[in-house]
């Protein structure tokens, strides 16, 4: 058994010297180094921005989406969407643990990987035959490799696996919101969550409340999403606005907050073009958490500069210590959030399926 690099650089095929996330191609060889773990893969959860891009690029054609995802994995040795640059995560069973692995995993444990698929060596052996290409969750088989500096969570036994997978995929958002809101005096921060009815958005609403926000504003795309949130107790105000329309978004958020911008704005949409609205909707001295993978660094940086906006802008690092447990705790403690989440995961799959059928008709 060979000795690996804790950051997985020994798995990089090209370009030389890159770390796995930036690599074009990884080596998913099933033989593990002495500090690696091999996972027998059961299901991938494609990142929302990645799935939306694939769905739109192929006009909802499930067969074409499936073929492209398979081609990406086979070509790159990982599920790293070259357009969005994002991946997702997976669940599976631990089937081999190197003697020097520090992850504390045991053979036979059911786990979710908490590191992105964009840096996880992956080989599938079923040609994705059980997936119709019409949902973010991909049942499959094959293997994936975790390095010494990877993270994985043992799946909870009180939640259905597909639900736990969806929660864990976005668990960095609520933990970061708790940290950022918690930096401000108790009961002082106003928070706006954009894309609030989605998975990371609804968890962020719950985290803002939990961290003692003074007022929580949920920005949603349409009345259907507004109705889903109404009565949940997760937000004080629900605002319907297109997050890609900066002037309208800012006007509506400001109105909900009695004329002021939000102290903390959390961007949880899965479409590009939401940077300027988020900047305009944030108070001077406020903080924006860009959790969305569709965020453009130049649009955010140059947009803030061009608007002379004195705001702190954070990239939503998917890792915050304790993030998985915190997200699961929020879900267990809040039945409305749990119901919203279940509806979201189940309905999203159904909606995508019918959308694809309409588009192909
Ligand atoms: P999600 O459940 O699909 O939620 C996205 C929400 O944004 C949906 O409610 C969607 O509404 C809404 N939305 C889309 N376009 C909008 C618009 N123009 N105006 C207002 N709302 C709009 O997605 P998610 O799983 O929470 O993921 C959200 C983002 O986080 C994605 O970009 C994903 O890639 C990213 N992400 C980041 C990390 C990280 O580590 N930073 C980890 C995982 C995911 P509809 O459903 O009606 O379209």
Short mmCIF file of C-alpha atoms and ligand atoms in Angstrom, two decimals:
data_model
loop_
_atom_site.label_atom_id
_atom_site.label_comp_id
_atom_site.label_asym_id
_atom_site.label_seq_id
_atom_site.Cartn_x
_atom_site.Cartn_y
_atom_site.Cartn_z
CA UNK A 1 0.00 0.00 0.00
CA UNK A 2 1.44 3.36 -1.06
CA UNK A 3 1.61 6.52 0.99
CA UNK A 4 -0.71 9.28 -0.22
CA UNK A 5 -0.65 13.01 0.02
CA UNK A 6 -3.18 14.20 2.62
CA UNK A 7 -4.57 16.68 0.11
CA UNK A 8 -4.80 14.11 -2.67
CA UNK A 9 -2.20 15.58 -5.03
CA UNK A 10 -0.95 12.06 -5.87
CA UNK A 11 -4.33 11.48 -7.58
CA UNK A 12 -3.95 14.41 -9.99
CA UNK A 13 -3.36 13.27 -13.58
CA UNK A 14 -3.30 16.76 -15.11
CA UNK A 15 -2.17 19.45 -14.91
CA UNK A 16 0.90 18.58 -12.89
CA UNK A 17 1.16 20.47 -9.61
CA UNK A 18 -2.56 21.23 -9.29
CA UNK A 19 -4.62 20.22 -6.28
CA UNK A 20 -7.54 17.87 -7.01
CA UNK A 21 -10.22 20.59 -7.09
CA UNK A 22 -8.42 22.57 -9.79
CA UNK A 23 -7.30 19.48 -11.72
CA UNK A 24 -8.69 18.68 -15.14
CA UNK A 25 -8.46 14.99 -14.41
CA UNK A 26 -8.07 12.70 -11.40
CA UNK A 27 -7.05 9.07 -11.12
CA UNK A 28 -9.93 7.12 -9.52
CA UNK A 29 -7.91 3.89 -9.16
CA UNK A 30 -9.66 1.72 -6.53
CA UNK A 31 -6.38 0.78 -4.80
CA UNK A 32 -6.15 3.11 -1.83
CA UNK A 33 -3.09 4.73 -0.28
CA UNK A 34 -2.50 4.11 3.41
CA UNK A 35 -4.32 7.30 4.49
CA UNK A 36 -7.25 7.05 2.06
CA UNK A 37 -10.77 5.65 2.35
CA UNK A 38 -12.72 3.97 -0.45
CA UNK A 39 -16.48 4.45 -0.57
CA UNK A 40 -18.83 2.16 -2.42
CA UNK A 41 -21.08 4.75 -4.06
CA UNK A 42 -24.87 4.56 -3.93
CA UNK A 43 -26.14 8.01 -4.87
CA UNK A 44 -24.75 11.30 -6.13
CA UNK A 45 -26.36 14.62 -5.30
CA UNK A 46 -25.57 17.03 -8.10
CA UNK A 47 -25.11 20.62 -7.02
CA UNK A 48 -28.23 22.72 -7.84
CA UNK A 49 -26.37 25.20 -10.07
CA UNK A 50 -24.71 22.35 -11.97
CA UNK A 51 -27.94 20.44 -12.48
CA UNK A 52 -29.79 23.56 -13.62
CA UNK A 53 -27.07 24.32 -16.16
CA UNK A 54 -27.11 20.76 -17.52
CA UNK A 55 -30.90 20.77 -17.61
CA UNK A 56 -31.06 24.08 -19.49
CA UNK A 57 -28.22 23.20 -21.87
CA UNK A 58 -30.03 20.02 -22.95
CA UNK A 59 -33.56 21.45 -22.95
CA UNK A 60 -34.55 19.06 -20.17
CA UNK A 61 -33.70 15.95 -22.23
CA UNK A 62 -32.98 13.39 -19.49
CA UNK A 63 -31.09 11.04 -21.81
CA UNK A 64 -28.77 13.84 -22.95
CA UNK A 65 -28.19 15.03 -19.37
CA UNK A 66 -27.35 11.50 -18.28
CA UNK A 67 -24.96 11.05 -21.19
CA UNK A 68 -23.17 14.28 -20.37
CA UNK A 69 -22.82 13.53 -16.66
CA UNK A 70 -21.45 10.08 -17.51
CA UNK A 71 -19.01 11.61 -20.00
CA UNK A 72 -17.81 14.19 -17.46
CA UNK A 73 -17.16 11.52 -14.83
CA UNK A 74 -15.39 9.23 -17.28
CA UNK A 75 -13.28 12.02 -18.75
CA UNK A 76 -12.37 13.82 -15.53
CA UNK A 77 -12.35 10.98 -12.96
CA UNK A 78 -14.68 13.17 -10.89
CA UNK A 79 -18.08 14.88 -11.28
CA UNK A 80 -16.86 18.41 -11.95
CA UNK A 81 -19.17 20.40 -14.24
CA UNK A 82 -16.79 22.35 -16.50
CA UNK A 83 -19.34 25.13 -17.08
CA UNK A 84 -20.43 25.91 -13.51
CA UNK A 85 -17.23 24.61 -11.89
CA UNK A 86 -19.38 22.92 -9.24
CA UNK A 87 -20.05 19.31 -8.28
CA UNK A 88 -22.19 18.12 -5.37
CA UNK A 89 -21.62 15.27 -2.95
CA UNK A 90 -22.45 11.58 -2.55
CA UNK A 91 -23.58 8.87 -0.20
CA UNK A 92 -22.28 5.35 0.00
CA UNK A 93 -20.81 2.69 2.26
CA UNK A 94 -17.24 2.64 3.51
CA UNK A 95 -15.61 -0.43 1.97
CA UNK A 96 -11.90 0.08 2.68
CA UNK A 97 -9.99 2.20 5.20
CA UNK A 98 -6.23 2.73 4.97
CA UNK A 99 -4.37 2.08 8.25
CA UNK A 100 -3.24 5.72 8.49
CA UNK A 101 -6.58 7.36 7.61
CA UNK A 102 -7.41 10.01 10.22
CA UNK A 103 -11.12 10.22 9.29
CA UNK A 104 -12.26 7.74 11.96
CA UNK A 105 -14.45 5.80 9.52
CA UNK A 106 -15.14 2.07 9.74
CA UNK A 107 -15.90 -0.43 7.01
CA UNK A 108 -19.65 -0.86 6.54
CA UNK A 109 -20.66 2.61 7.74
CA UNK A 110 -23.16 4.52 5.61
CA UNK A 111 -21.71 7.98 4.99
CA UNK A 112 -22.20 11.20 3.09
CA UNK A 113 -19.07 12.86 1.79
CA UNK A 114 -18.90 16.51 2.83
CA UNK A 115 -16.22 17.47 0.34
CA UNK A 116 -17.20 18.48 -3.15
CA UNK A 117 -17.48 15.99 -6.00
CA UNK A 118 -15.23 18.43 -7.88
CA UNK A 119 -12.25 17.00 -5.96
CA UNK A 120 -13.44 13.47 -5.21
CA UNK A 121 -11.95 10.70 -7.40
CA UNK A 122 -14.97 8.82 -8.74
CA UNK A 123 -15.53 5.86 -11.04
CA UNK A 124 -19.01 4.62 -11.90
CA UNK A 125 -19.61 1.08 -13.15
CA UNK A 126 -23.30 1.11 -14.14
CA UNK A 127 -23.28 3.78 -16.88
CA UNK A 128 -25.85 5.64 -14.70
CA UNK A 129 -28.42 3.16 -16.03
CA UNK A 130 -30.81 3.64 -13.08
CA UNK A 131 -30.98 7.45 -13.47
CA UNK A 132 -33.43 9.13 -15.84
CA UNK A 133 -31.44 12.38 -15.87
CA UNK A 134 -34.38 14.31 -14.47
CA UNK A 135 -33.38 15.01 -10.90
CA UNK A 136 -30.38 16.24 -8.94
CA UNK A 137 -30.11 12.89 -7.16
CA UNK A 138 -28.43 10.16 -9.16
CA UNK A 139 -28.71 6.52 -8.06
CA UNK A 140 -25.56 4.74 -9.25
CA UNK A 141 -22.81 2.34 -8.27
CA UNK A 142 -19.05 2.55 -8.36
CA UNK A 143 -16.44 3.86 -5.97
CA UNK A 144 -15.06 7.16 -4.68
CA UNK A 145 -11.91 8.01 -2.76
CA UNK A 146 -11.50 10.22 0.31
CA UNK A 147 -8.12 11.70 1.23
CA UNK A 148 -6.74 12.27 4.71
CA UNK A 149 -7.96 15.88 4.57
CA UNK A 150 -11.50 15.03 3.44
CA UNK A 151 -14.64 15.06 5.55
CA UNK A 152 -17.52 12.62 5.73
CA UNK A 153 -20.53 12.32 8.01
CA UNK A 154 -22.08 9.07 9.13
CA UNK A 155 -25.70 9.22 7.91
CA UNK A 156 -28.30 9.74 10.63
CA UNK A 157 -30.71 6.84 11.11
CA UNK A 158 -33.75 9.04 11.83
CA UNK A 159 -34.02 10.65 8.37
CA UNK A 160 -34.57 9.15 4.92
CA UNK A 161 -31.28 8.98 3.06
CA UNK A 162 -32.32 11.19 0.16
CA UNK A 163 -33.42 13.88 2.64
CA UNK A 164 -30.19 13.68 4.66
CA UNK A 165 -28.21 13.89 1.43
CA UNK A 166 -30.03 17.07 0.38
CA UNK A 167 -29.52 18.66 3.81
CA UNK A 168 -25.85 17.75 4.02
CA UNK A 169 -25.19 19.07 0.51
CA UNK A 170 -25.96 22.62 1.67
CA UNK A 171 -25.03 22.34 5.36
CA UNK A 172 -22.29 24.98 5.02
CA UNK A 173 -24.92 27.71 4.55
CA UNK A 174 -26.71 27.64 7.92
CA UNK A 175 -23.45 27.27 9.83
CA UNK A 176 -21.96 30.31 8.12
CA UNK A 177 -25.16 32.32 8.64
CA UNK A 178 -25.09 31.44 12.34
CA UNK A 179 -21.47 32.61 12.55
CA UNK A 180 -22.02 35.88 10.67
CA UNK A 181 -25.29 36.83 12.41
CA UNK A 182 -23.83 35.76 15.75
CA UNK A 183 -21.02 38.31 15.38
CA UNK A 184 -23.59 41.06 15.84
CA UNK A 185 -25.28 41.89 19.15
CA UNK A 186 -28.21 39.60 20.05
CA UNK A 187 -31.42 40.88 18.46
CA UNK A 188 -29.64 43.53 16.40
CA UNK A 189 -29.12 42.08 12.92
CA UNK A 190 -31.61 42.26 10.10
CA UNK A 191 -31.19 39.39 7.65
CA UNK A 192 -32.38 38.96 4.05
CA UNK A 193 -32.17 35.51 2.49
CA UNK A 194 -32.45 35.47 -1.30
CA UNK A 195 -33.69 32.19 -2.72
CA UNK A 196 -35.26 31.57 0.69
CA UNK A 197 -37.63 28.76 -0.23
CA UNK A 198 -34.81 26.57 -1.55
CA UNK A 199 -32.74 24.10 0.43
CA UNK A 200 -29.86 26.30 1.54
CA UNK A 201 -32.24 29.27 1.74
CA UNK A 202 -34.73 27.71 4.15
CA UNK A 203 -31.91 26.37 6.34
CA UNK A 204 -30.38 29.86 6.33
CA UNK A 205 -33.68 31.37 7.48
CA UNK A 206 -33.77 28.92 10.39
CA UNK A 207 -30.13 29.64 11.24
CA UNK A 208 -30.72 33.41 11.20
CA UNK A 209 -33.58 32.99 13.68
CA UNK A 210 -31.52 30.61 15.79
CA UNK A 211 -28.63 33.10 15.89
CA UNK A 212 -30.92 35.82 17.27
CA UNK A 213 -31.63 37.97 14.20
CA UNK A 214 -33.89 40.95 14.86
CA UNK A 215 -35.82 40.58 11.61
CA UNK A 216 -35.66 37.95 8.90
CA UNK A 217 -36.79 38.69 5.35
CA UNK A 218 -37.30 35.85 2.89
CA UNK A 219 -36.95 36.74 -0.78
CA UNK A 220 -38.62 34.21 -3.07
CA UNK A 221 -39.17 33.92 -6.77
CA UNK A 222 -42.98 33.70 -6.94
CA UNK A 223 -46.24 33.42 -5.04
CA UNK A 224 -46.03 29.63 -4.97
CA UNK A 225 -42.81 29.80 -2.97
CA UNK A 226 -44.23 32.60 -0.82
CA UNK A 227 -47.19 30.38 0.06
CA UNK A 228 -44.84 27.55 1.00
CA UNK A 229 -43.08 29.80 3.51
CA UNK A 230 -46.15 31.55 4.90
CA UNK A 231 -47.10 30.17 8.28
CA UNK A 232 -43.76 28.42 8.70
CA UNK A 233 -42.56 31.02 11.19
CA UNK A 234 -39.17 31.03 9.47
CA UNK A 235 -39.43 34.65 8.24
CA UNK A 236 -40.96 37.90 9.48
CA UNK A 237 -41.51 39.20 5.96
CA UNK A 238 -41.84 37.38 2.67
CA UNK A 239 -40.95 39.33 -0.45
CA UNK A 240 -41.60 38.14 -3.99
CA UNK A 241 -38.90 39.45 -6.33
CA UNK A 242 -36.71 38.32 -9.19
CA UNK A 243 -33.23 38.26 -7.66
CA UNK A 244 -31.72 39.10 -11.04
CA UNK A 245 -33.57 42.44 -11.09
CA UNK A 246 -31.33 44.54 -8.81
CA UNK A 247 -33.45 47.67 -8.47
CA UNK A 248 -36.67 45.80 -7.81
CA UNK A 249 -34.99 43.43 -5.35
CA UNK A 250 -33.39 46.25 -3.37
CA UNK A 251 -36.60 48.28 -3.34
CA UNK A 252 -38.62 45.38 -1.97
CA UNK A 253 -36.06 44.37 0.66
CA UNK A 254 -35.65 47.99 1.79
CA UNK A 255 -39.42 48.37 2.06
CA UNK A 256 -39.68 45.21 4.15
CA UNK A 257 -36.98 46.58 6.45
CA UNK A 258 -38.61 50.00 6.81
CA UNK A 259 -36.23 51.76 4.46
CA UNK A 260 -32.89 50.25 5.47
CA UNK A 261 -30.83 47.55 3.80
CA UNK A 262 -30.17 44.20 5.50
CA UNK A 263 -27.24 43.87 7.90
CA UNK A 264 -26.70 40.37 6.55
CA UNK A 265 -27.75 39.24 3.07
CA UNK A 266 -27.48 35.58 2.13
CA UNK A 267 -27.55 34.63 -1.55
CA UNK A 268 -28.94 31.12 -1.99
CA UNK A 269 -30.26 31.24 -5.54
CA UNK A 270 -29.06 28.82 -8.18
CA UNK A 271 -28.96 31.25 -11.12
CA UNK A 272 -26.33 33.81 -12.17
CA UNK A 273 -26.81 37.57 -12.03
CA UNK A 274 -27.84 38.14 -8.40
CA UNK A 275 -24.72 40.00 -7.18
CA UNK A 276 -25.87 43.57 -7.77
CA UNK A 277 -29.29 43.13 -6.22
CA UNK A 278 -27.67 41.62 -3.14
CA UNK A 279 -25.24 44.54 -2.86
CA UNK A 280 -27.99 47.14 -3.21
CA UNK A 281 -30.17 45.32 -0.68
CA UNK A 282 -27.42 45.38 1.99
CA UNK A 283 -26.89 48.17 4.52
CA UNK A 284 -23.62 50.11 4.68
CA UNK A 285 -21.24 48.07 6.82
CA UNK A 286 -23.32 44.96 6.23
CA UNK A 287 -22.20 41.49 5.16
CA UNK A 288 -23.19 39.48 2.10
CA UNK A 289 -22.76 35.72 2.13
CA UNK A 290 -22.56 34.48 -1.45
CA UNK A 291 -23.42 30.82 -0.96
CA UNK A 292 -24.60 30.45 -4.55
CA UNK A 293 -22.20 28.72 -6.90
CA UNK A 294 -23.57 30.87 -9.70
CA UNK A 295 -21.93 33.93 -8.13
CA UNK A 296 -19.41 35.82 -10.25
CA UNK A 297 -16.41 37.22 -8.39
CA UNK A 298 -15.89 40.09 -10.91
CA UNK A 299 -19.60 40.99 -10.86
CA UNK A 300 -19.58 41.12 -7.06
CA UNK A 301 -16.26 42.91 -6.64
CA UNK A 302 -16.70 45.42 -9.46
CA UNK A 303 -20.38 45.88 -8.72
CA UNK A 304 -19.69 46.83 -5.10
CA UNK A 305 -16.90 49.14 -6.16
CA UNK A 306 -19.07 50.76 -8.83
CA UNK A 307 -21.87 51.34 -6.34
CA UNK A 308 -19.42 52.66 -3.71
CA UNK A 309 -20.92 50.06 -1.40
CA UNK A 310 -19.04 49.52 1.85
CA UNK A 311 -20.06 45.91 2.36
CA UNK A 312 -18.16 42.84 3.42
CA UNK A 313 -18.55 40.00 0.93
CA UNK A 314 -17.97 36.40 1.93
CA UNK A 315 -17.67 33.41 -0.34
CA UNK A 316 -19.84 30.68 1.16
CA UNK A 317 -17.15 28.20 2.10
CA UNK A 318 -18.95 24.87 2.19
CA UNK A 319 -17.00 23.92 5.31
CA UNK A 320 -17.61 25.33 8.77
CA UNK A 321 -16.71 23.12 11.76
CA UNK A 322 -19.82 21.32 13.03
CA UNK A 323 -21.84 22.24 9.91
CA UNK A 324 -23.41 18.83 9.29
CA UNK A 325 -24.66 18.33 12.85
CA UNK A 326 -25.96 21.89 13.00
CA UNK A 327 -28.00 21.59 9.78
CA UNK A 328 -29.49 18.28 10.90
CA UNK A 329 -30.29 19.75 14.35
CA UNK A 330 -32.11 22.70 12.76
CA UNK A 331 -34.19 20.31 10.65
CA UNK A 332 -35.08 18.06 13.59
CA UNK A 333 -35.97 21.02 15.81
CA UNK A 334 -38.22 22.70 13.27
CA UNK A 335 -41.12 20.66 11.84
CA UNK A 336 -42.05 23.45 9.39
CA UNK A 337 -38.54 23.49 8.01
CA UNK A 338 -38.56 19.71 7.73
CA UNK A 339 -41.90 19.71 5.87
CA UNK A 340 -40.68 22.46 3.56
CA UNK A 341 -37.54 20.53 2.89
CA UNK A 342 -39.32 17.25 2.19
CA UNK A 343 -41.71 19.03 -0.18
CA UNK A 344 -38.81 20.77 -1.86
CA UNK A 345 -36.80 17.61 -2.44
CA UNK A 346 -39.76 15.50 -3.57
CA UNK A 347 -41.54 18.18 -5.59
CA UNK A 348 -38.38 19.42 -7.27
CA UNK A 349 -37.85 15.97 -8.66
CA UNK A 350 -41.44 15.72 -9.86
CA UNK A 351 -41.42 19.24 -11.34
CA UNK A 352 -38.23 18.61 -13.24
CA UNK A 353 -39.65 15.39 -14.60
CA UNK A 354 -42.83 17.05 -15.89
CA UNK A 355 -40.88 20.06 -17.21
CA UNK A 356 -38.65 17.72 -19.16
CA UNK A 357 -41.68 15.92 -20.57
CA UNK A 358 -43.27 19.22 -21.66
CA UNK A 359 -40.06 20.41 -23.25
CA UNK A 360 -39.70 17.20 -25.19
CA UNK A 361 -43.35 17.10 -26.29
P1 LIG B 1 -32.36 25.25 -4.50
O1 LIG B 1 -32.90 24.38 -3.44
O2 LIG B 1 -32.68 24.94 -5.92
O3 LIG B 1 -32.79 26.76 -4.18
C1 LIG B 1 -32.55 27.84 -5.05
C2 LIG B 1 -33.72 28.79 -4.90
O4 LIG B 1 -33.47 30.01 -5.64
C3 LIG B 1 -35.03 28.20 -5.43
O5 LIG B 1 -36.07 28.44 -4.53
C4 LIG B 1 -35.21 28.98 -6.74
O6 LIG B 1 -36.57 29.12 -7.12
C5 LIG B 1 -34.67 30.33 -6.32
N1 LIG B 1 -34.42 31.17 -7.48
C6 LIG B 1 -33.91 30.83 -8.68
N2 LIG B 1 -33.88 31.90 -9.49
C7 LIG B 1 -34.37 32.94 -8.79
C8 LIG B 1 -34.60 34.31 -9.10
N3 LIG B 1 -34.27 34.83 -10.29
N4 LIG B 1 -35.13 35.09 -8.14
C9 LIG B 1 -35.47 34.60 -6.93
N5 LIG B 1 -35.28 33.31 -6.58
C10 LIG B 1 -34.74 32.49 -7.51
O7 LIG B 1 -30.77 25.32 -4.44
P2 LIG B 1 -29.78 24.94 -3.22
O8 LIG B 1 -29.52 23.48 -3.24
O9 LIG B 1 -30.24 25.59 -1.98
O10 LIG B 1 -28.47 25.65 -3.76
C11 LIG B 1 -28.42 27.07 -3.86
C12 LIG B 1 -27.07 27.51 -4.39
O11 LIG B 1 -26.04 27.11 -3.46
C13 LIG B 1 -26.71 26.87 -5.72
O12 LIG B 1 -26.04 27.82 -6.52
C14 LIG B 1 -25.74 25.79 -5.31
O13 LIG B 1 -24.89 25.49 -6.36
C15 LIG B 1 -25.02 26.45 -4.17
N6 LIG B 1 -24.27 25.56 -3.27
C16 LIG B 1 -23.16 26.08 -2.69
C17 LIG B 1 -22.39 25.31 -1.84
C18 LIG B 1 -21.19 25.93 -1.20
O14 LIG B 1 -20.40 25.21 -0.65
N7 LIG B 1 -21.03 27.22 -1.27
C19 LIG B 1 -22.76 24.00 -1.55
C20 LIG B 1 -23.93 23.48 -2.14
C21 LIG B 1 -24.69 24.28 -3.00
P3 LIG B 1 -37.17 28.05 -8.17
O15 LIG B 1 -37.03 26.70 -7.55
O16 LIG B 1 -38.58 28.51 -8.34
O17 LIG B 1 -36.34 28.16 -9.42
#
